[in-house]
C-alpha cells in the first residue's frame, strides 16, 4: 500500500466545507507540493494526513494503518512532521537537542519518556545533517527563525519516518534563510533513500528542486493533481488564485510566477 492514501475525504465545520471530497495518493519515492491560496485547505489536509484531525467523512490510510482503527500515538512516531502548529506547542526553553530528541516518541516534552545515549546521539546526528549541531545545547527560543526551522526539519527526519509532512517550512524566513532552507530541502529530495515527502507552500519560487508532484487546491477543492510539469501551469495557478498568472521555469529548474 502507498504510504498515504486519502479516499473521498471531506471536512465540514459549522456548515462550511473546508475540504471537498477528494482522493489523493502519495506513493513511495514521491515528493509532493501542496499549493494554494490562504484558506484553500492546505494545512487542514496536512493535519488529516498527520493523524491529528479526523475528517467528516472518507478514509485516511497512513503507512498501512487506517485512521479510526489504529493507535494514532504509535503511527505518529513513524510520521515526520514540521509545522507552525507543532512549533507553537514546543516550549522555547527546550534545547535544540531535546526538541529533536522528543520526536522519538512524537512527544512535546522530554520528561514524559526515558531517553538513552543512543537517542541523544541520533538527535545530534540529525542536527548535524541540517548544519545546526552547534546549537544543540541552545534554547530553541533563542535561535533565529531560520535556525529554528532547521531544528524542526531535523526533528522531522529523526526517526527514519515512513512519511514526512512539511507545512510551510520556509515561512517567516528572510531571503537568505529561505534560500538556505530550499537548498537543504532539495538535497533531501534528491536523496533516494529519503521517505516520501509532502511540502505545503503558497509560493512556486519556494519549491525545491527534486519535488516531482503537485496538488493544487482552491477553497478546499482540487484544481489539479499529478506530475509537477502538468499541474503547475499558468492556467492551473490562475484558476487556483483567481488571478491571471504566468509561470516560468528558470534555468536551474526552479519556478517563478507573476501577475500578467
mmCIF file of C-alpha atoms in Angstrom:
data_model
loop_
_atom_site.group_PDB
_atom_site.id
_atom_site.type_symbol
_atom_site.label_atom_id
_atom_site.label_comp_id
_atom_site.label_asym_id
_atom_site.label_seq_id
_atom_site.Cartn_x
_atom_site.Cartn_y
_atom_site.Cartn_z
ATOM 1 C CA UNK A 1 0.000 0.000 0.000
ATOM 2 C CA UNK A 2 1.158 3.553 -0.708
ATOM 3 C CA UNK A 3 2.365 5.480 2.373
ATOM 4 C CA UNK A 4 -0.567 7.914 2.188
ATOM 5 C CA UNK A 5 -3.991 7.221 0.698
ATOM 6 C CA UNK A 6 -6.955 9.564 1.153
ATOM 7 C CA UNK A 7 -10.240 8.329 -0.272
ATOM 8 C CA UNK A 8 -13.302 10.570 -0.579
ATOM 9 C CA UNK A 9 -12.063 12.701 2.327
ATOM 10 C CA UNK A 10 -14.259 15.641 3.300
ATOM 11 C CA UNK A 11 -14.216 18.088 6.217
ATOM 12 C CA UNK A 12 -17.186 20.272 7.138
ATOM 13 C CA UNK A 13 -17.231 22.728 10.063
ATOM 14 C CA UNK A 14 -20.308 24.699 11.130
ATOM 15 C CA UNK A 15 -21.902 24.014 7.774
ATOM 16 C CA UNK A 16 -18.862 25.240 5.844
ATOM 17 C CA UNK A 17 -16.927 22.886 3.567
ATOM 18 C CA UNK A 18 -13.232 23.159 4.448
ATOM 19 C CA UNK A 19 -12.229 20.223 2.237
ATOM 20 C CA UNK A 20 -14.488 18.935 -0.514
ATOM 21 C CA UNK A 21 -14.452 15.169 -1.130
ATOM 22 C CA UNK A 22 -11.006 14.420 -2.517
ATOM 23 C CA UNK A 23 -8.875 11.418 -3.398
ATOM 24 C CA UNK A 24 -5.108 11.648 -3.047
ATOM 25 C CA UNK A 25 -2.309 9.084 -3.038
ATOM 26 C CA UNK A 26 1.351 9.666 -2.195
ATOM 27 C CA UNK A 27 3.452 6.738 -3.401
ATOM 28 C CA UNK A 28 6.898 5.584 -2.311
ATOM 29 C CA UNK A 29 9.664 7.873 -3.505
ATOM 30 C CA UNK A 30 7.372 10.752 -4.452
ATOM 31 C CA UNK A 31 7.916 14.367 -3.372
ATOM 32 C CA UNK A 32 4.690 16.372 -3.379
ATOM 33 C CA UNK A 33 3.979 20.087 -3.227
ATOM 34 C CA UNK A 34 0.592 21.199 -1.864
ATOM 35 C CA UNK A 35 -0.103 24.667 -3.216
ATOM 36 C CA UNK A 36 -2.969 27.113 -2.899
ATOM 37 C CA UNK A 37 -4.086 30.463 -1.559
ATOM 38 C CA UNK A 38 -4.791 31.167 2.098
ATOM 39 C CA UNK A 39 -7.891 29.287 3.205
ATOM 40 C CA UNK A 40 -7.643 26.674 0.446
ATOM 41 C CA UNK A 41 -7.372 23.778 2.926
ATOM 42 C CA UNK A 42 -3.640 23.050 2.761
ATOM 43 C CA UNK A 43 -2.898 22.971 6.489
ATOM 44 C CA UNK A 44 -6.143 21.102 7.186
ATOM 45 C CA UNK A 45 -5.056 18.458 4.694
ATOM 46 C CA UNK A 46 -1.690 18.083 6.449
ATOM 47 C CA UNK A 47 -3.402 17.765 9.851
ATOM 48 C CA UNK A 48 -5.544 14.945 8.484
ATOM 49 C CA UNK A 49 -2.584 13.228 6.813
ATOM 50 C CA UNK A 50 -0.616 13.522 10.065
ATOM 51 C CA UNK A 51 -3.474 11.883 12.014
ATOM 52 C CA UNK A 52 -4.128 14.983 14.121
ATOM 53 C CA UNK A 53 -7.565 15.686 12.665
ATOM 54 C CA UNK A 54 -10.460 13.397 11.743
ATOM 55 C CA UNK A 55 -12.322 14.205 8.533
ATOM 56 C CA UNK A 56 -16.099 14.429 8.479
ATOM 57 C CA UNK A 57 -16.175 11.523 6.051
ATOM 58 C CA UNK A 58 -13.857 9.410 3.954
ATOM 59 C CA UNK A 59 -10.967 7.058 4.623
ATOM 60 C CA UNK A 60 -7.444 8.023 5.684
ATOM 61 C CA UNK A 61 -4.720 5.368 5.378
ATOM 62 C CA UNK A 62 -1.208 6.214 6.541
ATOM 63 C CA UNK A 63 1.685 3.740 6.460
ATOM 64 C CA UNK A 64 -0.693 0.813 6.211
ATOM 65 C CA UNK A 65 -2.912 1.939 9.107
ATOM 66 C CA UNK A 66 -6.432 3.338 8.875
ATOM 67 C CA UNK A 67 -7.470 6.369 10.921
ATOM 68 C CA UNK A 68 -10.139 5.326 13.400
ATOM 69 C CA UNK A 69 -8.864 1.733 13.528
ATOM 70 C CA UNK A 70 -5.355 2.268 14.892
ATOM 71 C CA UNK A 71 -3.482 3.787 17.827
ATOM 72 C CA UNK A 72 -2.563 7.152 16.323
ATOM 73 C CA UNK A 73 0.090 7.745 19.016
ATOM 74 C CA UNK A 74 2.066 4.816 17.651
ATOM 75 C CA UNK A 75 1.614 5.683 13.978
ATOM 76 C CA UNK A 76 2.601 9.325 14.551
ATOM 77 C CA UNK A 77 6.058 8.156 15.611
ATOM 78 C CA UNK A 78 6.535 6.959 12.038
ATOM 79 C CA UNK A 79 5.491 10.313 10.536
ATOM 80 C CA UNK A 80 7.983 13.169 10.328
ATOM 81 C CA UNK A 81 6.123 16.448 10.882
ATOM 82 C CA UNK A 82 7.242 20.082 10.841
ATOM 83 C CA UNK A 83 4.589 22.773 11.114
ATOM 84 C CA UNK A 84 3.839 26.115 12.740
ATOM 85 C CA UNK A 85 1.200 24.410 14.875
ATOM 86 C CA UNK A 86 3.774 21.948 16.217
ATOM 87 C CA UNK A 87 6.360 24.681 16.761
ATOM 88 C CA UNK A 88 3.887 26.715 18.833
ATOM 89 C CA UNK A 89 3.405 23.760 21.189
ATOM 90 C CA UNK A 90 7.126 23.341 21.918
ATOM 91 C CA UNK A 91 8.491 25.268 24.896
ATOM 92 C CA UNK A 92 11.009 27.894 23.745
ATOM 93 C CA UNK A 93 13.173 26.940 26.754
ATOM 94 C CA UNK A 94 13.767 23.436 25.358
ATOM 95 C CA UNK A 95 17.233 22.887 23.983
ATOM 96 C CA UNK A 96 17.545 22.197 20.272
ATOM 97 C CA UNK A 97 18.742 18.703 21.195
ATOM 98 C CA UNK A 98 15.655 17.982 23.311
ATOM 99 C CA UNK A 99 13.387 19.492 20.658
ATOM 100 C CA UNK A 100 14.686 16.966 18.145
ATOM 101 C CA UNK A 101 15.009 14.025 20.553
ATOM 102 C CA UNK A 102 11.361 14.178 21.659
ATOM 103 C CA UNK A 103 10.370 13.155 18.127
ATOM 104 C CA UNK A 104 11.453 9.643 19.142
ATOM 105 C CA UNK A 105 8.053 9.285 20.836
ATOM 106 C CA UNK A 106 6.215 12.065 18.957
ATOM 107 C CA UNK A 107 6.222 13.915 22.289
ATOM 108 C CA UNK A 108 6.485 17.596 23.215
ATOM 109 C CA UNK A 109 8.455 17.284 26.449
ATOM 110 C CA UNK A 110 11.483 15.122 27.304
ATOM 111 C CA UNK A 111 10.291 14.178 30.800
ATOM 112 C CA UNK A 112 7.393 12.059 29.527
ATOM 113 C CA UNK A 113 9.720 9.266 28.383
ATOM 114 C CA UNK A 114 13.121 7.803 29.132
ATOM 115 C CA UNK A 115 15.836 8.533 26.580
ATOM 116 C CA UNK A 116 19.138 6.742 26.064
ATOM 117 C CA UNK A 117 22.553 7.965 24.992
ATOM 118 C CA UNK A 118 21.774 6.383 21.627
ATOM 119 C CA UNK A 119 18.686 8.617 21.368
ATOM 120 C CA UNK A 120 20.794 11.685 22.150
ATOM 121 C CA UNK A 121 23.430 10.670 19.616
ATOM 122 C CA UNK A 122 20.758 10.209 16.954
ATOM 123 C CA UNK A 123 19.354 13.682 17.713
ATOM 124 C CA UNK A 124 22.832 15.215 17.407
ATOM 125 C CA UNK A 125 23.363 13.437 14.092
ATOM 126 C CA UNK A 126 20.041 14.797 12.811
ATOM 127 C CA UNK A 127 21.041 18.328 13.815
ATOM 128 C CA UNK A 128 24.425 17.853 12.141
ATOM 129 C CA UNK A 129 22.775 16.765 8.900
ATOM 130 C CA UNK A 130 20.950 20.111 8.767
ATOM 131 C CA UNK A 131 24.005 22.106 9.804
ATOM 132 C CA UNK A 132 22.773 23.152 13.268
ATOM 133 C CA UNK A 133 24.657 20.779 15.582
ATOM 134 C CA UNK A 134 26.453 23.781 17.102
ATOM 135 C CA UNK A 135 23.121 24.900 18.584
ATOM 136 C CA UNK A 136 22.355 21.554 20.258
ATOM 137 C CA UNK A 137 22.542 22.972 23.785
ATOM 138 C CA UNK A 138 20.947 26.341 23.000
ATOM 139 C CA UNK A 139 17.334 27.061 23.951
ATOM 140 C CA UNK A 140 15.387 26.832 20.725
ATOM 141 C CA UNK A 141 13.630 30.115 21.545
ATOM 142 C CA UNK A 142 16.964 31.970 21.309
ATOM 143 C CA UNK A 143 17.636 30.797 17.752
ATOM 144 C CA UNK A 144 16.826 32.762 14.623
ATOM 145 C CA UNK A 145 13.773 31.804 12.573
ATOM 146 C CA UNK A 146 15.970 30.069 10.017
ATOM 147 C CA UNK A 147 17.846 28.128 12.685
ATOM 148 C CA UNK A 148 14.569 27.100 14.339
ATOM 149 C CA UNK A 149 13.196 25.832 11.042
ATOM 150 C CA UNK A 150 16.307 23.717 10.513
ATOM 151 C CA UNK A 151 15.930 22.263 14.012
ATOM 152 C CA UNK A 152 12.297 21.382 13.242
ATOM 153 C CA UNK A 153 13.360 19.819 9.947
ATOM 154 C CA UNK A 154 15.966 17.740 11.793
ATOM 155 C CA UNK A 155 13.193 16.677 14.175
ATOM 156 C CA UNK A 156 11.005 15.585 11.275
ATOM 157 C CA UNK A 157 13.692 13.245 9.926
ATOM 158 C CA UNK A 158 14.941 11.885 13.263
ATOM 159 C CA UNK A 159 13.167 8.540 13.373
ATOM 160 C CA UNK A 160 13.698 7.433 9.760
ATOM 161 C CA UNK A 161 9.989 8.093 9.164
ATOM 162 C CA UNK A 162 7.922 6.413 6.504
ATOM 163 C CA UNK A 163 6.348 9.740 5.524
ATOM 164 C CA UNK A 164 7.412 13.378 6.028
ATOM 165 C CA UNK A 165 4.917 16.274 6.144
ATOM 166 C CA UNK A 166 6.278 19.832 5.985
ATOM 167 C CA UNK A 167 3.770 22.652 6.473
ATOM 168 C CA UNK A 168 5.306 25.864 5.112
ATOM 169 C CA UNK A 169 8.891 25.189 6.214
ATOM 170 C CA UNK A 170 10.054 28.488 4.666
ATOM 171 C CA UNK A 171 7.503 30.663 6.499
ATOM 172 C CA UNK A 172 8.911 33.630 8.474
ATOM 173 C CA UNK A 173 12.313 33.323 6.825
ATOM 174 C CA UNK A 174 14.203 36.194 5.215
ATOM 175 C CA UNK A 175 15.551 35.779 1.700
ATOM 176 C CA UNK A 176 18.830 34.238 2.816
ATOM 177 C CA UNK A 177 17.132 31.890 5.246
ATOM 178 C CA UNK A 178 14.569 30.885 2.653
ATOM 179 C CA UNK A 179 17.180 30.054 0.040
ATOM 180 C CA UNK A 180 19.214 28.055 2.563
ATOM 181 C CA UNK A 181 16.114 26.078 3.532
ATOM 182 C CA UNK A 182 15.161 25.465 -0.114
ATOM 183 C CA UNK A 183 18.683 24.175 -0.770
ATOM 184 C CA UNK A 184 18.502 21.852 2.262
ATOM 185 C CA UNK A 185 15.126 20.511 1.138
ATOM 186 C CA UNK A 186 16.413 19.997 -2.406
ATOM 187 C CA UNK A 187 19.274 17.910 -1.049
ATOM 188 C CA UNK A 188 16.849 15.792 0.973
ATOM 189 C CA UNK A 189 14.534 15.419 -2.023
ATOM 190 C CA UNK A 190 17.376 14.135 -4.187
ATOM 191 C CA UNK A 191 18.299 11.502 -1.597
ATOM 192 C CA UNK A 192 16.792 8.294 -2.989
ATOM 193 C CA UNK A 193 16.810 6.723 0.476
ATOM 194 C CA UNK A 194 14.658 9.534 1.902
ATOM 195 C CA UNK A 195 10.975 8.809 2.589
ATOM 196 C CA UNK A 196 8.142 10.297 0.529
ATOM 197 C CA UNK A 197 7.692 13.979 1.337
ATOM 198 C CA UNK A 198 4.832 16.459 1.236
ATOM 199 C CA UNK A 199 5.533 20.193 1.442
ATOM 200 C CA UNK A 200 2.929 22.933 1.760
ATOM 201 C CA UNK A 201 3.661 26.363 0.314
ATOM 202 C CA UNK A 202 1.974 29.460 -1.117
ATOM 203 C CA UNK A 203 4.776 30.341 -3.491
ATOM 204 C CA UNK A 204 6.127 28.478 -6.514
ATOM 205 C CA UNK A 205 9.557 30.101 -6.106
ATOM 206 C CA UNK A 206 9.922 28.218 -2.787
ATOM 207 C CA UNK A 207 9.582 24.799 -4.416
ATOM 208 C CA UNK A 208 12.884 22.915 -4.050
ATOM 209 C CA UNK A 209 14.445 21.059 -6.932
ATOM 210 C CA UNK A 210 13.656 17.353 -6.750
ATOM 211 C CA UNK A 211 9.971 17.722 -5.902
ATOM 212 C CA UNK A 212 8.079 15.993 -8.682
ATOM 213 C CA UNK A 213 4.323 16.137 -7.975
ATOM 214 C CA UNK A 214 1.835 18.834 -7.007
ATOM 215 C CA UNK A 215 -1.652 19.022 -5.525
ATOM 216 C CA UNK A 216 -3.250 22.413 -6.189
ATOM 217 C CA UNK A 217 -6.239 23.491 -4.077
ATOM 218 C CA UNK A 218 -8.819 26.258 -4.224
ATOM 219 C CA UNK A 219 -11.400 26.665 -1.445
ATOM 220 C CA UNK A 220 -10.949 23.062 -0.376
ATOM 221 C CA UNK A 221 -11.319 21.592 -3.863
ATOM 222 C CA UNK A 222 -8.676 20.024 -6.076
ATOM 223 C CA UNK A 223 -7.800 22.131 -9.084
ATOM 224 C CA UNK A 224 -5.087 19.775 -10.325
ATOM 225 C CA UNK A 225 -3.021 16.847 -9.054
ATOM 226 C CA UNK A 226 -0.199 14.895 -10.646
ATOM 227 C CA UNK A 227 3.324 15.314 -12.029
ATOM 228 C CA UNK A 228 4.622 18.804 -11.405
ATOM 229 C CA UNK A 229 5.065 19.861 -15.062
ATOM 230 C CA UNK A 230 1.402 19.026 -15.736
ATOM 231 C CA UNK A 231 -0.023 20.758 -12.668
ATOM 232 C CA UNK A 232 1.976 23.921 -12.026
ATOM 233 C CA UNK A 233 0.963 25.667 -15.231
ATOM 234 C CA UNK A 234 -0.182 29.228 -15.835
ATOM 235 C CA UNK A 235 -3.763 28.048 -16.392
ATOM 236 C CA UNK A 236 -3.894 25.945 -13.221
ATOM 237 C CA UNK A 237 -2.384 28.605 -10.961
ATOM 238 C CA UNK A 238 -4.598 31.305 -12.459
ATOM 239 C CA UNK A 239 -7.638 29.223 -11.537
ATOM 240 C CA UNK A 240 -6.291 28.414 -8.064
ATOM 241 C CA UNK A 241 -5.517 32.008 -7.118
ATOM 242 C CA UNK A 242 -8.301 33.727 -9.061
ATOM 243 C CA UNK A 243 -5.776 35.900 -10.868
ATOM 244 C CA UNK A 244 -4.204 35.819 -14.315
ATOM 245 C CA UNK A 245 -0.744 34.406 -13.626
ATOM 246 C CA UNK A 246 2.217 33.405 -15.731
ATOM 247 C CA UNK A 247 4.592 30.618 -14.661
ATOM 248 C CA UNK A 248 8.122 30.177 -15.931
ATOM 249 C CA UNK A 249 10.835 27.619 -15.222
ATOM 250 C CA UNK A 250 14.247 29.109 -14.531
ATOM 251 C CA UNK A 251 17.477 27.645 -15.987
ATOM 252 C CA UNK A 252 18.221 25.990 -12.610
ATOM 253 C CA UNK A 253 14.846 24.211 -12.634
ATOM 254 C CA UNK A 254 13.160 26.428 -10.038
ATOM 255 C CA UNK A 255 9.848 28.112 -10.867
ATOM 256 C CA UNK A 256 8.702 31.692 -10.713
ATOM 257 C CA UNK A 257 5.247 33.251 -11.192
ATOM 258 C CA UNK A 258 3.858 36.735 -11.635
ATOM 259 C CA UNK A 259 0.596 38.512 -12.466
ATOM 260 C CA UNK A 260 0.083 39.107 -16.140
#
